[in-house]
XYZ file of C-alpha atoms in Angstrom:
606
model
C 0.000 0.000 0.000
C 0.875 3.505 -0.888
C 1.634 5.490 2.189
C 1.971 9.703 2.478
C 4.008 11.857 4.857
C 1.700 15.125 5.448
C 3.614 17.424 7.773
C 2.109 20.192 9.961
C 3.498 22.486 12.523
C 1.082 23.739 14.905
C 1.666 26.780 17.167
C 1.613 26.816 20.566
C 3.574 26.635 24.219
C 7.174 26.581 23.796
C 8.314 26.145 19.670
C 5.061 24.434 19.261
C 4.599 21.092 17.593
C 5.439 19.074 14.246
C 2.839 16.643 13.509
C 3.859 13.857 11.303
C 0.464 12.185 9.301
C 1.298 9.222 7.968
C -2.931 8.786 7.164
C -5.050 5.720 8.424
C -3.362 3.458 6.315
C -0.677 3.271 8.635
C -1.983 1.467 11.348
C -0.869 -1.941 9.864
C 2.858 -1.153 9.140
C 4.429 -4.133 10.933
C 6.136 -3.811 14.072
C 9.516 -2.170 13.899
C 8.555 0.149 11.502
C 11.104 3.497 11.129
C 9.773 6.618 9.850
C 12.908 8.397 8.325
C 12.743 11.367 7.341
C 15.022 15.186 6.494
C 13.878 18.462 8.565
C 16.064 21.690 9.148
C 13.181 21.250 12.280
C 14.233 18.943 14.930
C 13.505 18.027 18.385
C 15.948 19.170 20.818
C 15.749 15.556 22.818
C 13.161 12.389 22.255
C 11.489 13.428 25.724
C 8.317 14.794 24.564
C 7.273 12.406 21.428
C 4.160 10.702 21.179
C 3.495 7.853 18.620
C 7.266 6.854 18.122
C 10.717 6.874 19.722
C 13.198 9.020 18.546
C 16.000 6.358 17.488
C 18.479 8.679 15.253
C 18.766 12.485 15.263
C 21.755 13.466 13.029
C 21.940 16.931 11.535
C 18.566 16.950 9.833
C 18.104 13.101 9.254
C 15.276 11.883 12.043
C 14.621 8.666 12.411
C 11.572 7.470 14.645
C 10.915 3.666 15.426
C 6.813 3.951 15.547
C 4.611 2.402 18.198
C 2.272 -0.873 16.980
C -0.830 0.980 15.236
C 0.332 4.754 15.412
C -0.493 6.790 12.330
C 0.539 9.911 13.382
C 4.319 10.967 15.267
C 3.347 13.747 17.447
C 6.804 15.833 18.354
C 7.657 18.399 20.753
C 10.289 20.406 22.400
C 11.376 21.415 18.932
C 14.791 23.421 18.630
C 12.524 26.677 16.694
C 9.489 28.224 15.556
C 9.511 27.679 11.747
C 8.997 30.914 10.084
C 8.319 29.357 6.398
C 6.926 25.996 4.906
C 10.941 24.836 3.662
C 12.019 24.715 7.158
C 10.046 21.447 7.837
C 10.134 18.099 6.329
C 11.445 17.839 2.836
C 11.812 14.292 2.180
C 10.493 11.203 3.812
C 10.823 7.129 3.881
C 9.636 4.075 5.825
C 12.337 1.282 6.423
C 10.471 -1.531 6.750
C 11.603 -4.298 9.508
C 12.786 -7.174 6.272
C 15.099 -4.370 4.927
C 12.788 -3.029 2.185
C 12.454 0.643 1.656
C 9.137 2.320 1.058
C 9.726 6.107 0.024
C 6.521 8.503 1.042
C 4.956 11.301 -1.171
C 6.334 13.831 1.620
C 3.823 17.090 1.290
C 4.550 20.613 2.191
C 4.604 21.246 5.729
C 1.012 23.220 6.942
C 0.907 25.997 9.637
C -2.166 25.793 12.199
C -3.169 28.144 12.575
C -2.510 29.622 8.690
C -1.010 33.181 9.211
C -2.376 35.975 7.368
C -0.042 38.431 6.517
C -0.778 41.706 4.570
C 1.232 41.158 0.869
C 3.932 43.541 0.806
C 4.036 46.712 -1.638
C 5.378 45.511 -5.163
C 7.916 48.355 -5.585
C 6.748 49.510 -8.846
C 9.323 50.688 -11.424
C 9.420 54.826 -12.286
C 9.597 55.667 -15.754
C 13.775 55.768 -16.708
C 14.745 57.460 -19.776
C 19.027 56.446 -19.183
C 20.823 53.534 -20.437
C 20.410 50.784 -18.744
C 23.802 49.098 -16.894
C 23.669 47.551 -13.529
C 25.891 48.084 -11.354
C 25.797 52.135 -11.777
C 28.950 53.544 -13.011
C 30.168 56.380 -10.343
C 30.454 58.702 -13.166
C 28.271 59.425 -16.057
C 27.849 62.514 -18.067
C 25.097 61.806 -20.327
C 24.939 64.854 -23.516
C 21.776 62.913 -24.739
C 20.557 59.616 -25.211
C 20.212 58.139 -28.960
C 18.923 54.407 -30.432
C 21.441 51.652 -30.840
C 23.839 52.522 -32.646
C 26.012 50.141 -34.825
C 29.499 49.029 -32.956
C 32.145 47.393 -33.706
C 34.148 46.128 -30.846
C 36.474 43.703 -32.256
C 39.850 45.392 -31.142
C 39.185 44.033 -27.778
C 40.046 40.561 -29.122
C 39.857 38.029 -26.569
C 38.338 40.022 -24.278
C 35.175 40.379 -26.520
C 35.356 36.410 -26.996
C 34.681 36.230 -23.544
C 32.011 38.488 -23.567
C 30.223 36.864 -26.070
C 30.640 33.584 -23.577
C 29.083 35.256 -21.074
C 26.427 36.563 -22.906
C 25.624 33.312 -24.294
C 25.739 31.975 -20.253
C 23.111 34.306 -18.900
C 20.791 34.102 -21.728
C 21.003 38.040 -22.749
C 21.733 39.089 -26.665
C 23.357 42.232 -27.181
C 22.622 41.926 -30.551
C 25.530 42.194 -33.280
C 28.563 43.426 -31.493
C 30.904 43.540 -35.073
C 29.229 45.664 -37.581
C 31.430 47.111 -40.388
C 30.755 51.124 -39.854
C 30.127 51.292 -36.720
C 31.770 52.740 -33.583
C 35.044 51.257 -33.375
C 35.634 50.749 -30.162
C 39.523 51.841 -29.391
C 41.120 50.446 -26.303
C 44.392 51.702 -24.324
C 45.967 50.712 -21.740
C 46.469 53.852 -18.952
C 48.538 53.004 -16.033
C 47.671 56.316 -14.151
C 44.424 54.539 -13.680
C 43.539 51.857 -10.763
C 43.540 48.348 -11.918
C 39.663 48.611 -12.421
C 38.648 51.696 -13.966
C 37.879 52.484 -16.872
C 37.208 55.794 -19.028
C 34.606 55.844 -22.343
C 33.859 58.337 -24.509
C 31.125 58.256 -27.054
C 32.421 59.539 -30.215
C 30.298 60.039 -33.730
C 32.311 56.955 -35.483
C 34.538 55.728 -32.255
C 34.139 55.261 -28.596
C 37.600 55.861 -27.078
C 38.497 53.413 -24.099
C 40.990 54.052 -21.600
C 41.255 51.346 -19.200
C 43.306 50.159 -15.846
C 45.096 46.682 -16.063
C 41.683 45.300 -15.248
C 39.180 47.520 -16.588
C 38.965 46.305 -20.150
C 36.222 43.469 -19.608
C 34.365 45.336 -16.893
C 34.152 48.219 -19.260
C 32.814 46.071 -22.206
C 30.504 44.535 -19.823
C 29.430 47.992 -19.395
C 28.851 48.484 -23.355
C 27.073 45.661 -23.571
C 24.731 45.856 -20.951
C 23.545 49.376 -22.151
C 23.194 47.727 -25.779
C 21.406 45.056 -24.352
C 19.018 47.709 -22.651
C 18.492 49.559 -25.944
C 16.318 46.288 -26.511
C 14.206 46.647 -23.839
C 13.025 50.419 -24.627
C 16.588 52.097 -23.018
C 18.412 54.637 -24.591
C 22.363 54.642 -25.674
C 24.184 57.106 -24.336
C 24.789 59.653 -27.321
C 27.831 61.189 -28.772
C 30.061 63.506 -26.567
C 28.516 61.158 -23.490
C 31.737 60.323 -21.287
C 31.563 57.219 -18.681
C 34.390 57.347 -15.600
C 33.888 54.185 -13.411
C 35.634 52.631 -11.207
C 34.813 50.195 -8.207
C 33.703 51.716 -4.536
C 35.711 48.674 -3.398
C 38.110 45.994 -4.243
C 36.587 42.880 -2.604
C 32.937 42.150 -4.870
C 32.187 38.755 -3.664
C 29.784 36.081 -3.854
C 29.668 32.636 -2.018
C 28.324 28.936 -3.092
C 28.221 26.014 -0.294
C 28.476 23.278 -2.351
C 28.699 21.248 0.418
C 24.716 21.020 1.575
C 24.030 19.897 -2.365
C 26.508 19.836 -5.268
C 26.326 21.845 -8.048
C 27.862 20.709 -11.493
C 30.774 22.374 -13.409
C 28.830 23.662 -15.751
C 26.126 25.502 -12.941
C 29.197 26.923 -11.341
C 30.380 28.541 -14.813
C 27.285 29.775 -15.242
C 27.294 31.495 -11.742
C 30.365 32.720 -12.509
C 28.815 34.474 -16.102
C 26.385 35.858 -13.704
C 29.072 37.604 -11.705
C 30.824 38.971 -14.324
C 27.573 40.298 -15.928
C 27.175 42.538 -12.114
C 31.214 42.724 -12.198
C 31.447 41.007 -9.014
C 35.547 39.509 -8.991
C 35.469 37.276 -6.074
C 34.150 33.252 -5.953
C 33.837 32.334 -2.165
C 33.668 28.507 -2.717
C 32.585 26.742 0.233
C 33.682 23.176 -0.570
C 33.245 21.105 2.894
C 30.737 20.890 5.903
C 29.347 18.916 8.207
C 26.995 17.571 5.026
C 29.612 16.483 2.802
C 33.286 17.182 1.448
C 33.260 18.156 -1.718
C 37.485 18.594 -2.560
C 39.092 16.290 -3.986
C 42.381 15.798 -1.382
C 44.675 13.223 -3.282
C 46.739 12.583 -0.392
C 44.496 11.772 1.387
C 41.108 10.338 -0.947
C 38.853 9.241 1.716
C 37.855 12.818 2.431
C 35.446 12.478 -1.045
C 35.055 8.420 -0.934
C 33.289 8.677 2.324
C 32.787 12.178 2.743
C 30.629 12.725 -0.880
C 28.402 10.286 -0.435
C 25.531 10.440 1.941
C 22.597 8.093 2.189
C 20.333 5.426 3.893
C 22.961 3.282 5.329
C 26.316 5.086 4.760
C 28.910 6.584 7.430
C 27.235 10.127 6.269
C 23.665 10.152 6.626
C 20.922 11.941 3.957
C 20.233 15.402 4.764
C 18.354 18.398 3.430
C 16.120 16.763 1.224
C 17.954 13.579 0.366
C 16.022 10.353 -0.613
C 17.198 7.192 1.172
C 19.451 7.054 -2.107
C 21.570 10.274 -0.694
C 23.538 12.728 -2.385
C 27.012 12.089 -4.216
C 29.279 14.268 -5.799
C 32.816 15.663 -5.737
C 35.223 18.017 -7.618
C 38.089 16.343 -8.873
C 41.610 18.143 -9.012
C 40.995 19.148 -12.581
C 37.077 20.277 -12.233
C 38.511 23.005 -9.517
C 41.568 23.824 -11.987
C 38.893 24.497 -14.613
C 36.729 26.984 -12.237
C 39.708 28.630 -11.359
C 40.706 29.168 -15.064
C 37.245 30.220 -16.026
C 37.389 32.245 -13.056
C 40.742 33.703 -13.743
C 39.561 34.996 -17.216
C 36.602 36.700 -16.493
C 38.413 38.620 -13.658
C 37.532 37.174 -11.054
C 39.687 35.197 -8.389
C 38.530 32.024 -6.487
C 38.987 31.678 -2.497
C 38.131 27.935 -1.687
C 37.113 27.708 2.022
C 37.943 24.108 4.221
C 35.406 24.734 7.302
C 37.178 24.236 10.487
C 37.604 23.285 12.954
C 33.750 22.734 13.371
C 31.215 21.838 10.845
C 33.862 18.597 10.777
C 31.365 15.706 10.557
C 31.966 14.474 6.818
C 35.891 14.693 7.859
C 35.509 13.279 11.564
C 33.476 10.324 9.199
C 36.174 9.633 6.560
C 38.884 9.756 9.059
C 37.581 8.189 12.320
C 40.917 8.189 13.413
C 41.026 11.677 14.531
C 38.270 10.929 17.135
C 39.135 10.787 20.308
C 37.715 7.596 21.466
C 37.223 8.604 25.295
C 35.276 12.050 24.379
C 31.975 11.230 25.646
C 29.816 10.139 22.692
C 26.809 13.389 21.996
C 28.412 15.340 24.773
C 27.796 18.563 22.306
C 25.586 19.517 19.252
C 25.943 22.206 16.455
C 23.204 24.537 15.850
C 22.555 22.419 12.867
C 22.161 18.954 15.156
C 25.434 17.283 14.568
C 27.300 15.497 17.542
C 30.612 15.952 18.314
C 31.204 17.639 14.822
C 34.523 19.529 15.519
C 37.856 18.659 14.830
C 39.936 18.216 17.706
C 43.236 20.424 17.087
C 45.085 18.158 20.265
C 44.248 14.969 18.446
C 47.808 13.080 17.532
C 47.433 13.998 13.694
C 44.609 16.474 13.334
C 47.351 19.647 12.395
C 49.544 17.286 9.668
C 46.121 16.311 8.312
C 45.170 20.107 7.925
C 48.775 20.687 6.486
C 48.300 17.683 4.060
C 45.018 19.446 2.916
C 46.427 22.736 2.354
C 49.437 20.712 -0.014
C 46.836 20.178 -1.972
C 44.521 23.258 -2.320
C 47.123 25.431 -2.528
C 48.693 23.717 -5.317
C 44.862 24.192 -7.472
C 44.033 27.558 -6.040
C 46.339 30.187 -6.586
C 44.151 32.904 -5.134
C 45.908 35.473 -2.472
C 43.325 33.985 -0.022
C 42.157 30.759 2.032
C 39.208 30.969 3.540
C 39.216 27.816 6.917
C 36.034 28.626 8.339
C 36.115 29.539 12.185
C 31.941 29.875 12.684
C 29.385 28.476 14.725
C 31.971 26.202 17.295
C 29.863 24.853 19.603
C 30.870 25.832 23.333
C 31.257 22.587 25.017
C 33.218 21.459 21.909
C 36.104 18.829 23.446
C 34.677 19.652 27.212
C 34.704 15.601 27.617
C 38.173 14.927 25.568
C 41.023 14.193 27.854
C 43.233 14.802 25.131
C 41.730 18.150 24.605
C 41.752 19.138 28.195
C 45.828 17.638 28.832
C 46.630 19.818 26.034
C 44.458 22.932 27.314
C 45.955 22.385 30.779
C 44.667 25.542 32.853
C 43.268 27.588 30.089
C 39.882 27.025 28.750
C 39.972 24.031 26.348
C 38.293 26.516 23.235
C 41.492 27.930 23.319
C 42.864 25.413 21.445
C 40.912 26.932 18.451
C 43.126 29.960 18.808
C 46.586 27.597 18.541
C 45.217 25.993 15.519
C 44.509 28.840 13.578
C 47.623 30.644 14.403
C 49.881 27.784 13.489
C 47.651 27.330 10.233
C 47.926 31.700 9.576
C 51.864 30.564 9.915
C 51.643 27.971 7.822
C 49.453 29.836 4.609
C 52.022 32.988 5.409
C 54.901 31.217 4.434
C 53.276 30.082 1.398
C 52.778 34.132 0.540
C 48.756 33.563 1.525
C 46.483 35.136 3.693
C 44.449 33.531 6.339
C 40.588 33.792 6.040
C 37.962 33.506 8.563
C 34.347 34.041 9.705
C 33.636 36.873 12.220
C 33.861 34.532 15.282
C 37.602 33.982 15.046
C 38.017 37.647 14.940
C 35.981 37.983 17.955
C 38.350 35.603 19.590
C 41.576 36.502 18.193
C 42.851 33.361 16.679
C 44.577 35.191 14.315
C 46.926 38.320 14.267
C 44.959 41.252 11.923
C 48.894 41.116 9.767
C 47.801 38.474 7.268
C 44.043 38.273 8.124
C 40.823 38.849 6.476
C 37.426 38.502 8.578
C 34.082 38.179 7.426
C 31.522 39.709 9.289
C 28.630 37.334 8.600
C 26.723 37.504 11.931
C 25.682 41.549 12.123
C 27.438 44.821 11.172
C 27.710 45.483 14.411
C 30.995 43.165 15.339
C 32.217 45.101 12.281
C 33.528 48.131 14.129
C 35.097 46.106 17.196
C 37.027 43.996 14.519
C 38.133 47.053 12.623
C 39.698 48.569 16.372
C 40.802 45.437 16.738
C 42.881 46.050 13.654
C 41.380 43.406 11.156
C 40.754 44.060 7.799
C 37.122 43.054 7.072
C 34.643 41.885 4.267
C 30.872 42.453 5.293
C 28.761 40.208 4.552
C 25.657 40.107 7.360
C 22.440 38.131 6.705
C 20.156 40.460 7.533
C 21.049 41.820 4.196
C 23.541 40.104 1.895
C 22.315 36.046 2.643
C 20.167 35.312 -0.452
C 19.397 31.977 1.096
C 16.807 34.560 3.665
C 13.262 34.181 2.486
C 12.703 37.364 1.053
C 9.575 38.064 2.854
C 7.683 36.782 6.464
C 4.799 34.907 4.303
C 4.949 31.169 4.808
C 5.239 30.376 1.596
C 8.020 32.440 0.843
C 11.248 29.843 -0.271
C 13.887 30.054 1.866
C 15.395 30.382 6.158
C 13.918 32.582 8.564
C 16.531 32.478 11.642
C 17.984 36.128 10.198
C 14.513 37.775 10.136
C 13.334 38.149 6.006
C 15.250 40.587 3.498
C 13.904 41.557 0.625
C 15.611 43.522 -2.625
C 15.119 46.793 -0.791
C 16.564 45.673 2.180
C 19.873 44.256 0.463
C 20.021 47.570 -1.615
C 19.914 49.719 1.651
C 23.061 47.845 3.261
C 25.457 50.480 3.819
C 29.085 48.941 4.767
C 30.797 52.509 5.448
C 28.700 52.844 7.862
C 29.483 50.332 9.977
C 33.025 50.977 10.903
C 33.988 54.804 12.089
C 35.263 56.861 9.281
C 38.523 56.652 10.229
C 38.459 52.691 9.898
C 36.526 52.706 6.594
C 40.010 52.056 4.993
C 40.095 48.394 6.232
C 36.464 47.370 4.438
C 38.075 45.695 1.503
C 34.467 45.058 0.475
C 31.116 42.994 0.903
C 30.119 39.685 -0.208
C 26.589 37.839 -1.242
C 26.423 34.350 0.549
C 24.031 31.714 -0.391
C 23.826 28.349 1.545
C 22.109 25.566 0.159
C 20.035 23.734 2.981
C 17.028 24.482 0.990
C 18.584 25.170 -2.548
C 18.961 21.712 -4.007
C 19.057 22.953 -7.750
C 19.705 25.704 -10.152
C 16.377 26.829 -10.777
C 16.401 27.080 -6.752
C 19.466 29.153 -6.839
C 18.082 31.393 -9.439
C 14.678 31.988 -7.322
C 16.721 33.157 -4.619
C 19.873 34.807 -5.579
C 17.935 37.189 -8.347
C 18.038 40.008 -8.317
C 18.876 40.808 -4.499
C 22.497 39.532 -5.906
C 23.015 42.680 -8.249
C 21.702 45.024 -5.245
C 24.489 43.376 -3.473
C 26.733 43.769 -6.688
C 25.840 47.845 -7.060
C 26.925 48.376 -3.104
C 30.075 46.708 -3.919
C 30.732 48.575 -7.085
C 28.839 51.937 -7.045
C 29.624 54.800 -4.792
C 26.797 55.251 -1.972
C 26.467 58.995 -3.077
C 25.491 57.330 -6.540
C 22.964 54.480 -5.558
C 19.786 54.993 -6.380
C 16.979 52.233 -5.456
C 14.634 53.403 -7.582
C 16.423 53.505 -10.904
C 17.700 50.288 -9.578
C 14.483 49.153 -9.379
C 13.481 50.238 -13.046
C 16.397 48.913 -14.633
C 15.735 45.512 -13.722
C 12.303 45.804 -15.036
């Protein structure tokens, strides 16, 4: 018999409840029946469950052994209140006492009582007669506007090859971009410039192009974005017109964890088009985590033959969605060599991140040996319900195993930076290790996180790279500001103490740059809830220089979009969230707060 899963969270005293249906047909599953199922919504312990036992909690796998007749798994003292439907159930099975596997039609969680919220304004576009070209350049002096004119761009050789590649990417025509008689486009280097800028003048048969050592592409992007417009009812900017851009800041970044659910080459490419399109020049890869470990390590190639795969049955369990089949997937040695190159000549630079020394579960899993075996077992959980999920810096090995690692990364990514994580340690991490506490001796055993990361900052320095780090390191000091970059993730707040405490900083907080945030407080609304909702005019308001005094503005290299995958588990998924609240995140990075405008923004996407 076919069997369901309906799901439905119903408010009340403490986080409320999560009902779990299974309909009437349930009451003659045999004895020994397991409901198994994936929920970012979990039970804190199995104390308050009616209708079952909590048998497994492991991130967000559940597993409940159900009592003789029950058709419903009533369960309380649940870790939150969800906010939105995706933070409940998403996939669901029955593993049947002879071994057999019955997967369940797992609905859409419901919310009793439903929640009626008033729909939000639709910001509607104003009429905008300029071109159209997104991120704003910081300077534009328009003499008039005219049709598309015929161009001819083909002295930017390669560069315009890659243009057309991007083009092609995104989906966007700029229509023909070699037309005999029509502006020749004529580029020249300028070395008074900064690497970025760029200078265009609209001529009557030429558009004159001075550019920086990087400004060619992002000035052609530029070009082709307001041709593109002219197809959409935007004007051209008309002879004598003069365009003087250049970046507010250096650091234009945009994260991917690939570790929740793997994206292919080709989707990362394409991600990559995306940022050159917005002229964003920094890919934040986020390769491992608790979920899975997605770099290839060939020293050591465990890390992806256990640490990949996760399933029904496996040393990783299936998360976030998963089937009882799991997840696989890993990037070999040459599939990051080929981001980075694709990277590399679109202008933009890759920073892989390794999360340590928590978030550890797919490594702890691949490489049992760095256990300690007398920790007491579930003696401390992440946020995310993993047990025991931290690396333990005193274990005999744990450092060579890091250093064996970063052999192998460094030798793929050339990038100035190296991002290892830092976030969300879980305070009674190691409490129960003896080896952790011998090696702590009298100082609080979390201070081994600070030895770690300072021998590892040692270690990338002598390679001529730069430690990177979430916000909570920072907080901590684990590494010395020389050689550091911190990213303040958490609030902008911790900003300003970072910058007196002499770090250099990328801002990235989820209250407005974490396109993974539903974009607004209705249920239905696809995506987290723990960081409050943001929509696009609450990413577009995000204002980095002011969150450090003026006299530490200096050490904002820049800000960063972040997107993490518990509920993204495709592209079309990716694109639903990340668009277009990434390009208000791109035009902070590039244009100049005295130039940002939200509601031109707002008509040029239109």
């Amino acid at each position: 018999m076919t069997h369901s899963l309906i799901p439905t969270w119903r408010a009340g005293a403490g986080n409320g409840r999560l009902e779990l249906d299974l309909g009437p047909a349930a009451v003659d599953l045999p004895e020994g029946t397991r409901l198994c199922l994936t929920s970012q919504l979990y039970p804190l312990s199995g104390d308050d469950i009616r209708g079952g036992t909590l048998a497994v909690a492991d991130g967000s796998y559940l597993e409940f052994v159900l009592e003789p007749g029950a058709t419903c798994v009533s369960v309380g003292d649940l870790f939150f209140s969800p906010r939105h439907v995706g933070e409940g159930p998403a996939s669901a099975w029955l593993a049947l006492p002879d071994g057999h596997v019955q997967v369940l039609a797992c609905a859409s969680m419901r919310r009793d009582p439903e929640l009626a919220i008033p729909a939000a304004p639709v910001p509607v576009p104003e009429p905008f007669s300029g071109p159209r070209c997104t991120p704003w350049p910081n300077g534009m002096a328009l003499s008039g506007l005219q049709a598309r004119p015929a161009v001819d761009l083909s002295a930017a050789g390669a560069a315009l090859d890659r243009l057309r590649w991007v083009l092609g990417e995104i989906g966007k025509t700029a229509g023909r971009l070699q037309e005999p008689g029509g502006l020749v486009l004529e580029p020249r280097a300028d070395p008074s410039l900064p690497p970025e800028a760029y200078r265009l003048e609209i001529g009557t048969e030429r558009i004159a192009l001075a550019h920086g050592e990087k400004g060619l592409f992002p000035a052609l992007v530029t070009l082709a974005q307001m041709l593109e417009g002219c197809t959409h009812g935007f004007g051209f900017p008309a002879a004598g017109s003069v365009i003087e851009d250049a970046p507010a800041y250096g650091w234009r970044g945009m994260h991917l964890d690939c570790a929740r659910h793997f994206f292919t080459v080709s989707e990362i490419e394409r991600l990559l088009a995306h940022m050159a399109w917005l002229k964003l020049n920094r890919f934040h890869w986020h390769l491992t985590d608790d979920e899975a470990w997605r770099a290839e390590i060939p020293s050591l190639p465990q890390l992806t033959g256990v640490g990949a795969q996760r399933g029904f049955g496996r040393p990783l369990t299936a998360q976030l969605g998963d089937g009882p089949e799991g997840h696989v997937g890993a990037y070999s040695t040459a599939d990051m060599a080929r981001i980075v190159a694709t990277a590399a000549n679109l202008g933009i630079a890759v920073m892989p991140e390794i999360d340590l020394p928590g978030h550890s579960t797919a490594l702890l899993r691949a490489m049992p040996e760095l256990v300690d075996g007398q920790e007491m077992p579930r003696s401390y959980a992440s946020v995310q319900n993993f047990f025991n999920n931290s690396l333990n810096p005193a274990m005999p090995g744990a450092l060579e195993t890091v250093g064996a690692i970063l052999d192998d990364l460094l030798a793929v990514f050339p990038g100035a930076e190296v991002h290892l994580g830092g976030d969300e340690l879980p305070a009674r991490a190691w409490a129960t290790s003896p080896v952790a506490l011998a090696a702590a001796g009298e100082r609080p055993v979390l201070d081994l996180q600070k030895d770690f990361f300072r021998r590892l900052q040692a270690r990338l320095a002598a390679e001529g790279r730069r430690i990177a780090l979430w916000d909570e390191q920072g907080r901590v000091r684990s590494a010395e500001p020389e050689g550091a970059l911190i990213f303040c993730w958490q609030d902008v707040e911790v900003a300003e103490k970072l910058a007196e405490g002499g770090y250099r900083l990328v801002l990235c907080p989820a209250q407005a740059t974490y396109l993974d945030i539903a974009e607004s407080p209705h249920w239905e609304a696809a995506g987290s809830g723990w960081a409050g909702h943001t929509s696009l005019a609450d990413s577009y308001a995000f204002a980095p220089e002011a969150a450090v005094p003026a006299a530490r503005r200096g050490q904002i290299e820049g800000v960063q979009a972040c997107l993490w995958t518990e509920q993204v588990r495709s592209w079309p998924d990716l694109e639903a969230l990340a668009f277009p609240r990434l390009a208000a995140v791109a035009e902070t990075g590039w244009t100049k707060a005295s130039q940002k405008d939200f509601a031109r923004f707002i008509a040029l996407q239109a």
